[in-house]
Amino acid sequence: MDKQKSVQELDEVVVRFSGDSGDGMQLTGTLFADASALFGNGVNTFPDYPSEIRAPQGTVGGVSGFQVHLGNQKVNTPGDFCDVLVAMNPAALKANAKWVKKGGMIIADADQFNEKGFQRAGYKTLDAVTELNLQDFKLIYAPITTLTKESLKDSGLDNKSIVRSKNMFALGMVYYIFDRPLNFTEKYYEVKFKKKPEIIEANKKVLRDGHIYAGNIHAIPNTYVIKPSTTRTKGKYRSINGNTATAWGLIAAAEKANLPLFCGSYPITPATDVLIELAKRKDLGVKTLQAEDEIAGICTAIGAAYAGNFAVTSTSGPGLSLKSEALGLAVMTELPLVVVNVQRGGPSTGLPTKTEQSDLMQALYGRNGEAPMVVIAASTPSNCFDYAFWAGKIAMEHMTPVLLLTDGFIANGSEPWRIPSMKDYPAINPPIVPEGTENFMPYARDEKRLARGWAFPGKKGIAHRVGGLEKDFIKGSVSHDSMNHQRMVDIREAKVQRVKEFIPEQEVLGDKEGDLLVVGWGGTHGHLLTAVQEMRAAGKRVSLCHFNYIYPLPKNTREIFSRYKKIVVCELNLGQFANYLRMNLQEFNYLQFNKVQGLPFTVVELVDRFNQILEGK
Amino acid sequence: MEEKYLQYTPQDFKSDQEVRWCPGCGDHAILSAVQKGLPEVSKALKYNLERYVFVSGIGCSSRFPYYVDTYGFHGIHGRASAIATGVKVANPTLSVWQITGDGDALAIGGNHFIHAVRRNIDTNILLFNNQIYGLTKGQYSPTSPLGKITKTSPFGTVEHPFRPGELVIGAQGKFFARSLDIDVKLTSELMVEAAKHDGTSVVEILQNCVIFNDGAYDYITDREHREDRVIVLRHGEKMVFGKNRDKGLVLSGLSLKVVTIGQGGFTMDDILVHDAYNSNPGVHMMLANMEFPDYPVALGVIRNVKDSTYDDNVRDQVLEVMKDAKIKSVDDLLNSGETWEV
Ligand SMILES: Cc1ncc(C[n+]2csc(CCOP(=O)(O)OP(=O)(O)O)c2C)c(N)n1
Ligand code: SF4
């Protein structure tokens, strides 16, 4: 290796891997992120993939990307723009060039930049630099395919397997640039391909050759180090994405309630992985039922809740639409149920693989009748665990359906997570009705929570009937009495509002008063936080109020809002939360910043907008 | 002390709710058949009362759970099969009964119905077939005969009806039986058979809606013709019917044929013996599809075949995986896989 090259220290860096859907970019990015996390960096990732499983090879529609943001501190977003772009073909370069910082480095597989490649990607010329205006970037054309073939010519592998390893060559190059050790990734091969030693060896060789190649070419003048974070709390860490965290949080709630977990679901992007993660957990007694549709998913869950399991169903936008009627049934029967909705771009099938926050109104009100239920939103990949846990706790202790909102961005994004211990989580004590309770009244309530009792079939002496028809206030038998209906509508609302007394007060990041309060909810947390931190570092009187508990709103919300000159509500929709706040806290003036492009905010656009607001524009 | 399950009477299964079906509705007879059948089921299977859960969708028939004094769930239209499935998977020791109408099970709930049958989840489905939508006051249903005049088909329907038995067997159903609302004894008997069967048991009960489809089954229920127009099948017995027990079914080529014993050279030896346990659905399908006037309508257990059930498979798989699992708690799970110390 060329020791002459200088080593520069950086605080943070963003790397984006991009290639054809079949090029293995998601894995490459994940390996880079995991190696960096192990090294001790702050890490945040964002996969960006097309909804077609295999769009025509080499086309822009088929480009799959994975962005990794590393820092010597905790990083809260995957980064707006990248410092290094790996582009495995002309289509990847075309699709991603706009995401590279001015002067950034682009590593491209020269072998793919031929006439055919340009043509498939829809270039007008055979000159990517001029056509895409890349004069100011550091473009490294490396013959990655050829070098991979050369590296593995004696491996005994067939040509297809050899070519498939080229992503590891590229990864080796990136490891060189950022001075990353190879051993973590080598270990990964050993575990993953345990039964195929020849694949382990081949991958190791390609990775190392990529590393060596990058060290030998003179096109890479510097290598960079991003030091391990020193501010992180000591402890054991793992990497976690939002969907896995959600699934595990639900299992944790079942464990704390000492009840079996039942999940009835139907696959849908980007929520499927919640079902997949739960299906793996037969070892913890989890029962998953892949239903015939989303309606059956929620109805099996309601049946399971009636029969005494902690029941959940997971879905995304179109599936939530199908579940509406049954959500009303869960409200009426006052059974515990957690519905996870991983939001994606809508309406209709919309943008299945892109992120959005546009199901909020549906979550709050998308049902016939007055059908209130608790709505909670997770805001980072790892806190999906906590909010799934709390969703379960609230559902079971308050005897109500709870809708947990996440989104494609945090569901697929990952970050290092200090592994919690279950002893630090509270017990869950559902109001289970004991066998043989005398004069059992199915709709009698406890005074604190207004929750009715949960009476499991199979127990002696408490047989009862529930259903979707209006219930008598105490007996739970069918009642068409008009005053009884008013009373029941009121008490169902009051029961959900009562949850306010059991959730934490809303927190504010920054000063308790100021010129501007930035308000957000759910998966935009990392971007809003970073933007507000930047503003504050520049001396601006800006604070962040980011919501996880949406229905009901935390008790102190009004009080917080009253202490700022201006409020701006930022969300990835046309203003659903802003309008919800207008309904509930009418005395404030809400400015909005909205974006509906299937993409997260960028910190840059947030900071720009906040500055404009401060300047009165 | 004698176990409680041996002592139940129909009275034990009567709830205090006022029964609200129209006077003369076939549902009354079915309710009394169920209240008579449950003590029998309890005796046969040693079930205590608290083990029963009645789940329904929406329709006149679906009001049923309010009238039996067991656990009950009155769901939403068409979804009873899914709700019942959830109840059973959550607690496989429960005896789950689904009450559903022809609209509830076969129109809005068709998808859930066939999938419950395909999964062979151990529930008992009592399908009240009145060939009409009762609760919504008289629109045609998926079992109304072609040409039927109803409120939404003033010139007659233009669509072919489902035959529930054919649908069940087509969905790989393992148990299908049929009864008449007025035949309380047979309905109770079939309930016991359904309960004994592990897997989805579908009992179609031909039910008269006096208000919107009165007399739809008169051709087989009136005393005068009944015995000549229905055949009650019993496993292991000859397929014989008729007032004089002189008619029977034989196989002619690939079809069933009605013959008179002692005529045309047919003797009792030629008459088919009913084999409900045969896994081959061929004859069962033909029996389930028999329609008047070419054939007698088949009652009794038409098909009763053993196979593994969904709920058993779920339980077995969980136990199997748990047996030598490394992960035994959420803490184990959180600390599994790739981790590192800071
Ligand atoms: C989602 C929905 N759509 C429509 C209805 C109206 N509806 C209630 S019962 C019914 C049909 C009932 O017919 P069937 O299932 O045959 O039962 P029956 O009343 O004849 O016993 C309909 C259309 C409803 N309750 N819910
Ligand atoms: S409308 Fe028909 S099915 Fe409904 S209760 Fe009356 S008679 Fe029975």
Short mmCIF file of C-alpha atoms in Angstrom, two decimals, chain A residues 80-335:
data_model
loop_
_atom_site.label_atom_id
_atom_site.label_comp_id
_atom_site.label_asym_id
_atom_site.label_seq_id
_atom_site.Cartn_x
_atom_site.Cartn_y
_atom_site.Cartn_z
CA ASP A 80 -28.87 14.83 2.37
CA PHE A 81 -26.05 14.52 -0.18
CA CYS A 82 -23.20 12.07 -0.46
CA ASP A 83 -19.45 12.56 -0.44
CA VAL A 84 -18.81 9.34 -2.30
CA LEU A 85 -21.08 7.71 -4.84
CA VAL A 86 -20.48 4.19 -6.08
CA ALA A 87 -22.23 3.74 -9.44
CA MET A 88 -22.13 0.24 -10.84
CA ASN A 89 -23.53 1.28 -14.23
CA PRO A 90 -24.50 4.36 -16.29
CA ALA A 91 -28.11 4.19 -15.08
CA ALA A 92 -27.00 4.36 -11.45
CA LEU A 93 -24.84 7.37 -12.22
CA LYS A 94 -27.64 9.08 -14.07
CA ALA A 95 -30.16 8.45 -11.30
CA ASN A 96 -27.85 9.50 -8.46
CA ALA A 97 -25.49 12.16 -9.75
CA LYS A 98 -27.80 14.83 -8.35
CA TRP A 99 -27.27 13.47 -4.84
CA VAL A 100 -23.47 13.93 -4.88
CA LYS A 101 -21.97 16.96 -3.13
CA LYS A 102 -20.14 19.38 -5.39
CA GLY A 103 -16.56 18.14 -5.67
CA GLY A 104 -17.53 14.72 -4.32
CA MET A 105 -16.03 11.45 -5.47
CA ILE A 106 -17.74 9.08 -7.88
CA ILE A 107 -16.48 5.54 -8.33
CA ALA A 108 -17.93 4.00 -11.47
CA ASP A 109 -17.52 0.58 -13.06
CA ALA A 110 -15.84 1.55 -16.33
CA ASP A 111 -16.73 -1.79 -17.88
CA GLN A 112 -20.41 -0.92 -17.90
CA PHE A 113 -19.94 2.47 -19.52
CA ASN A 114 -20.13 1.14 -23.04
CA GLU A 115 -22.53 1.88 -25.86
CA LYS A 116 -25.05 -0.67 -24.65
CA GLY A 117 -24.92 0.64 -21.10
CA PHE A 118 -25.41 4.23 -22.14
CA GLN A 119 -28.23 3.29 -24.44
CA ARG A 120 -30.13 1.27 -21.84
CA ALA A 121 -29.87 4.10 -19.37
CA GLY A 122 -31.26 6.50 -21.94
CA TYR A 123 -28.21 8.75 -22.40
CA LYS A 124 -28.23 10.96 -25.47
CA THR A 125 -24.44 10.81 -25.86
CA LEU A 126 -21.58 8.53 -24.88
CA ASP A 127 -20.09 11.16 -22.59
CA ALA A 128 -21.53 10.99 -19.09
CA VAL A 129 -19.36 13.82 -17.74
CA THR A 130 -20.64 16.40 -20.16
CA GLU A 131 -24.16 15.10 -20.32
CA LEU A 132 -24.60 15.04 -16.54
CA ASN A 133 -22.43 18.09 -15.88
CA LEU A 134 -19.90 16.22 -13.75
CA GLN A 135 -16.90 18.41 -14.52
CA ASP A 136 -16.54 19.45 -10.88
CA PHE A 137 -16.57 15.93 -9.48
CA LYS A 138 -13.78 13.52 -8.89
CA LEU A 139 -14.73 10.66 -11.18
CA ILE A 140 -12.83 7.40 -10.84
CA TYR A 141 -13.54 5.01 -13.68
CA ALA A 142 -12.36 1.62 -12.45
CA PRO A 143 -12.75 -1.52 -14.57
CA ILE A 144 -14.50 -3.29 -11.72
CA THR A 145 -16.08 -6.12 -13.72
CA THR A 146 -12.80 -6.98 -15.49
CA LEU A 147 -10.78 -6.82 -12.29
CA THR A 148 -13.28 -9.03 -10.48
CA LYS A 149 -13.06 -11.61 -13.28
CA GLU A 150 -9.29 -11.42 -13.14
CA SER A 151 -9.32 -11.78 -9.36
CA LEU A 152 -11.44 -14.92 -9.48
CA LYS A 153 -10.17 -16.55 -12.65
CA ASP A 154 -8.71 -19.48 -10.71
CA SER A 155 -11.55 -19.74 -8.21
CA GLY A 156 -13.39 -22.47 -10.08
CA LEU A 157 -16.60 -20.47 -9.89
CA ASP A 158 -18.82 -20.09 -12.93
CA ASN A 159 -18.83 -16.79 -14.76
CA LYS A 160 -22.17 -15.69 -13.38
CA SER A 161 -21.11 -16.15 -9.77
CA ILE A 162 -17.85 -14.36 -10.48
CA VAL A 163 -19.55 -11.33 -11.99
CA ARG A 164 -21.99 -11.28 -9.10
CA SER A 165 -19.09 -10.62 -6.71
CA LYS A 166 -18.19 -7.29 -8.28
CA ASN A 167 -20.07 -5.42 -5.55
CA MET A 168 -17.51 -6.77 -3.09
CA PHE A 169 -14.70 -5.37 -5.22
CA ALA A 170 -16.33 -1.97 -5.01
CA LEU A 171 -16.81 -2.41 -1.28
CA GLY A 172 -13.11 -3.24 -0.92
CA MET A 173 -12.30 0.05 -2.65
CA VAL A 174 -14.54 1.99 -0.31
CA TYR A 175 -12.99 0.25 2.69
CA TYR A 176 -9.62 1.44 1.51
CA ILE A 177 -10.78 5.03 1.12
CA PHE A 178 -12.18 5.09 4.64
CA ASP A 179 -9.51 2.98 6.20
CA ARG A 180 -11.95 0.37 7.43
CA PRO A 181 -10.84 -3.07 8.63
CA LEU A 182 -11.97 -5.96 6.45
CA ASN A 183 -12.30 -8.54 9.20
CA PHE A 184 -15.92 -7.84 10.10
CA THR A 185 -17.09 -8.39 6.54
CA GLU A 186 -14.89 -11.47 6.20
CA LYS A 187 -16.55 -12.86 9.26
CA TYR A 188 -19.92 -12.17 7.71
CA TYR A 189 -19.00 -14.31 4.68
CA GLU A 190 -17.93 -17.12 6.96
CA VAL A 191 -21.27 -17.19 8.71
CA LYS A 192 -23.44 -16.52 5.69
CA PHE A 193 -21.84 -19.08 3.35
CA LYS A 194 -20.92 -21.64 5.99
CA LYS A 195 -21.73 -24.51 3.66
CA LYS A 196 -19.96 -23.05 0.64
CA PRO A 197 -16.27 -22.53 1.47
CA GLU A 198 -15.45 -21.66 -2.14
CA ILE A 199 -17.84 -18.69 -2.00
CA ILE A 200 -16.29 -17.52 1.28
CA GLU A 201 -12.83 -17.58 -0.24
CA ALA A 202 -13.94 -15.92 -3.44
CA ASN A 203 -15.65 -13.07 -1.64
CA LYS A 204 -12.69 -12.53 0.64
CA LYS A 205 -10.34 -12.44 -2.30
CA VAL A 206 -12.41 -9.96 -4.28
CA LEU A 207 -12.83 -7.72 -1.26
CA ARG A 208 -9.10 -7.71 -0.62
CA ASP A 209 -8.27 -7.16 -4.27
CA GLY A 210 -10.61 -4.20 -4.39
CA HIS A 211 -8.87 -2.83 -1.32
CA ILE A 212 -5.41 -3.33 -2.84
CA TYR A 213 -6.46 -1.89 -6.17
CA ALA A 214 -7.72 1.30 -4.54
CA GLY A 215 -4.42 1.61 -2.72
CA ASN A 216 -2.43 1.26 -5.92
CA ILE A 217 -4.18 3.65 -8.23
CA HIS A 218 -3.14 7.19 -7.99
CA ALA A 219 -6.60 8.49 -8.54
CA ILE A 220 -7.29 8.29 -4.84
CA PRO A 221 -5.01 10.87 -3.29
CA ASN A 222 -6.21 10.68 0.29
CA THR A 223 -7.71 8.23 2.63
CA TYR A 224 -10.01 9.39 5.37
CA VAL A 225 -10.64 8.42 8.91
CA ILE A 226 -13.79 9.03 10.86
CA LYS A 227 -12.88 8.40 14.46
CA PRO A 228 -15.06 6.29 16.69
CA SER A 229 -17.59 8.27 18.63
CA THR A 230 -16.49 9.18 22.13
CA THR A 231 -19.83 10.46 23.36
CA ARG A 232 -21.76 7.27 23.14
CA THR A 233 -23.08 5.64 26.26
CA LYS A 234 -21.11 2.56 27.18
CA GLY A 235 -22.80 -0.74 26.64
CA LYS A 236 -23.61 -3.44 24.16
CA TYR A 237 -24.84 -2.33 20.77
CA ARG A 238 -26.44 -3.85 17.72
CA SER A 239 -27.69 -2.51 14.44
CA ILE A 240 -31.46 -2.41 14.07
CA ASN A 241 -33.97 -1.32 11.43
CA GLY A 242 -37.46 -0.04 12.15
CA ASN A 243 -39.46 -3.06 11.04
CA THR A 244 -37.41 -5.48 13.11
CA ALA A 245 -37.58 -3.13 16.08
CA THR A 246 -41.36 -2.93 15.70
CA ALA A 247 -41.73 -6.70 15.62
CA TRP A 248 -39.47 -7.13 18.63
CA GLY A 249 -41.24 -4.41 20.58
CA LEU A 250 -44.51 -6.25 20.09
CA ILE A 251 -42.94 -9.48 21.32
CA ALA A 252 -41.59 -7.59 24.33
CA ALA A 253 -45.08 -6.35 25.17
CA ALA A 254 -46.45 -9.89 24.97
CA GLU A 255 -43.69 -11.10 27.26
CA LYS A 256 -44.38 -8.38 29.82
CA ALA A 257 -48.10 -9.12 29.71
CA ASN A 258 -47.36 -12.82 29.95
CA LEU A 259 -49.71 -13.53 27.06
CA PRO A 260 -49.13 -15.26 23.72
CA LEU A 261 -48.58 -12.96 20.75
CA PHE A 262 -50.83 -13.45 17.73
CA CYS A 263 -50.27 -11.62 14.45
CA GLY A 264 -52.75 -11.84 11.56
CA SER A 265 -51.37 -10.03 8.51
CA TYR A 266 -51.20 -9.88 4.75
CA PRO A 267 -47.92 -9.02 3.00
CA ILE A 268 -47.53 -5.46 1.70
CA THR A 269 -44.48 -3.26 1.09
CA PRO A 270 -42.95 -1.79 3.20
CA ALA A 271 -44.66 -3.51 6.16
CA THR A 272 -44.00 -7.14 5.21
CA ASP A 273 -40.84 -7.41 7.26
CA VAL A 274 -42.79 -6.95 10.48
CA LEU A 275 -44.70 -10.15 9.63
CA ILE A 276 -41.49 -11.85 8.49
CA GLU A 277 -39.66 -11.01 11.72
CA LEU A 278 -42.60 -12.24 13.80
CA ALA A 279 -42.89 -15.45 11.77
CA LYS A 280 -39.29 -16.28 12.68
CA ARG A 281 -40.08 -16.11 16.37
CA LYS A 282 -41.80 -19.45 16.89
CA ASP A 283 -39.02 -19.96 19.44
CA LEU A 284 -40.75 -17.34 21.57
CA GLY A 285 -44.16 -18.87 20.91
CA VAL A 286 -45.27 -16.18 18.45
CA LYS A 287 -48.20 -17.24 16.26
CA THR A 288 -48.39 -15.63 12.84
CA LEU A 289 -51.22 -16.17 10.42
CA GLN A 290 -50.71 -15.02 6.86
CA ALA A 291 -54.32 -14.26 6.07
CA GLU A 292 -56.12 -14.22 2.72
CA ASP A 293 -56.34 -10.43 2.81
CA GLU A 294 -55.98 -7.48 5.19
CA ILE A 295 -59.57 -7.75 6.34
CA ALA A 296 -58.98 -11.31 7.46
CA GLY A 297 -55.68 -10.19 8.98
CA ILE A 298 -57.37 -7.79 11.36
CA CYS A 299 -60.43 -9.99 11.92
CA THR A 300 -58.32 -12.98 12.95
CA ALA A 301 -56.49 -10.61 15.29
CA ILE A 302 -59.76 -9.38 16.78
CA GLY A 303 -60.86 -12.99 17.29
CA ALA A 304 -57.53 -13.76 18.93
CA ALA A 305 -57.86 -10.69 21.17
CA TYR A 306 -61.30 -11.82 22.23
CA ALA A 307 -59.88 -15.24 23.06
CA GLY A 308 -57.13 -13.73 25.22
CA ASN A 309 -54.01 -13.31 23.11
CA PHE A 310 -52.09 -10.08 22.64
CA ALA A 311 -53.18 -9.55 19.04
CA VAL A 312 -51.60 -7.40 16.37
CA THR A 313 -51.91 -6.81 12.65
CA SER A 314 -49.42 -5.03 10.42
CA THR A 315 -49.94 -3.31 7.10
CA SER A 316 -49.33 -0.29 4.91
CA GLY A 317 -51.71 2.34 3.45
CA PRO A 318 -53.92 0.33 1.05
CA GLY A 319 -54.16 -2.41 3.66
CA LEU A 320 -55.18 0.08 6.32
CA SER A 321 -58.02 1.15 4.02
CA LEU A 322 -59.25 -2.44 3.94
CA LYS A 323 -59.10 -2.71 7.71
CA SER A 324 -61.31 0.30 8.38
CA GLU A 325 -64.56 -1.51 9.10
CA ALA A 326 -62.89 -3.97 11.44
CA LEU A 327 -61.14 -1.14 13.27
CA GLY A 328 -64.59 0.09 14.16
CA LEU A 329 -65.44 -3.38 15.44
CA ALA A 330 -62.36 -3.30 17.68
CA VAL A 331 -63.45 0.11 18.99
CA MET A 332 -66.95 -1.18 19.69
CA THR A 333 -65.91 -4.44 21.31
CA GLU A 334 -63.24 -2.53 23.30
CA LEU A 335 -60.63 -5.20 22.80
#
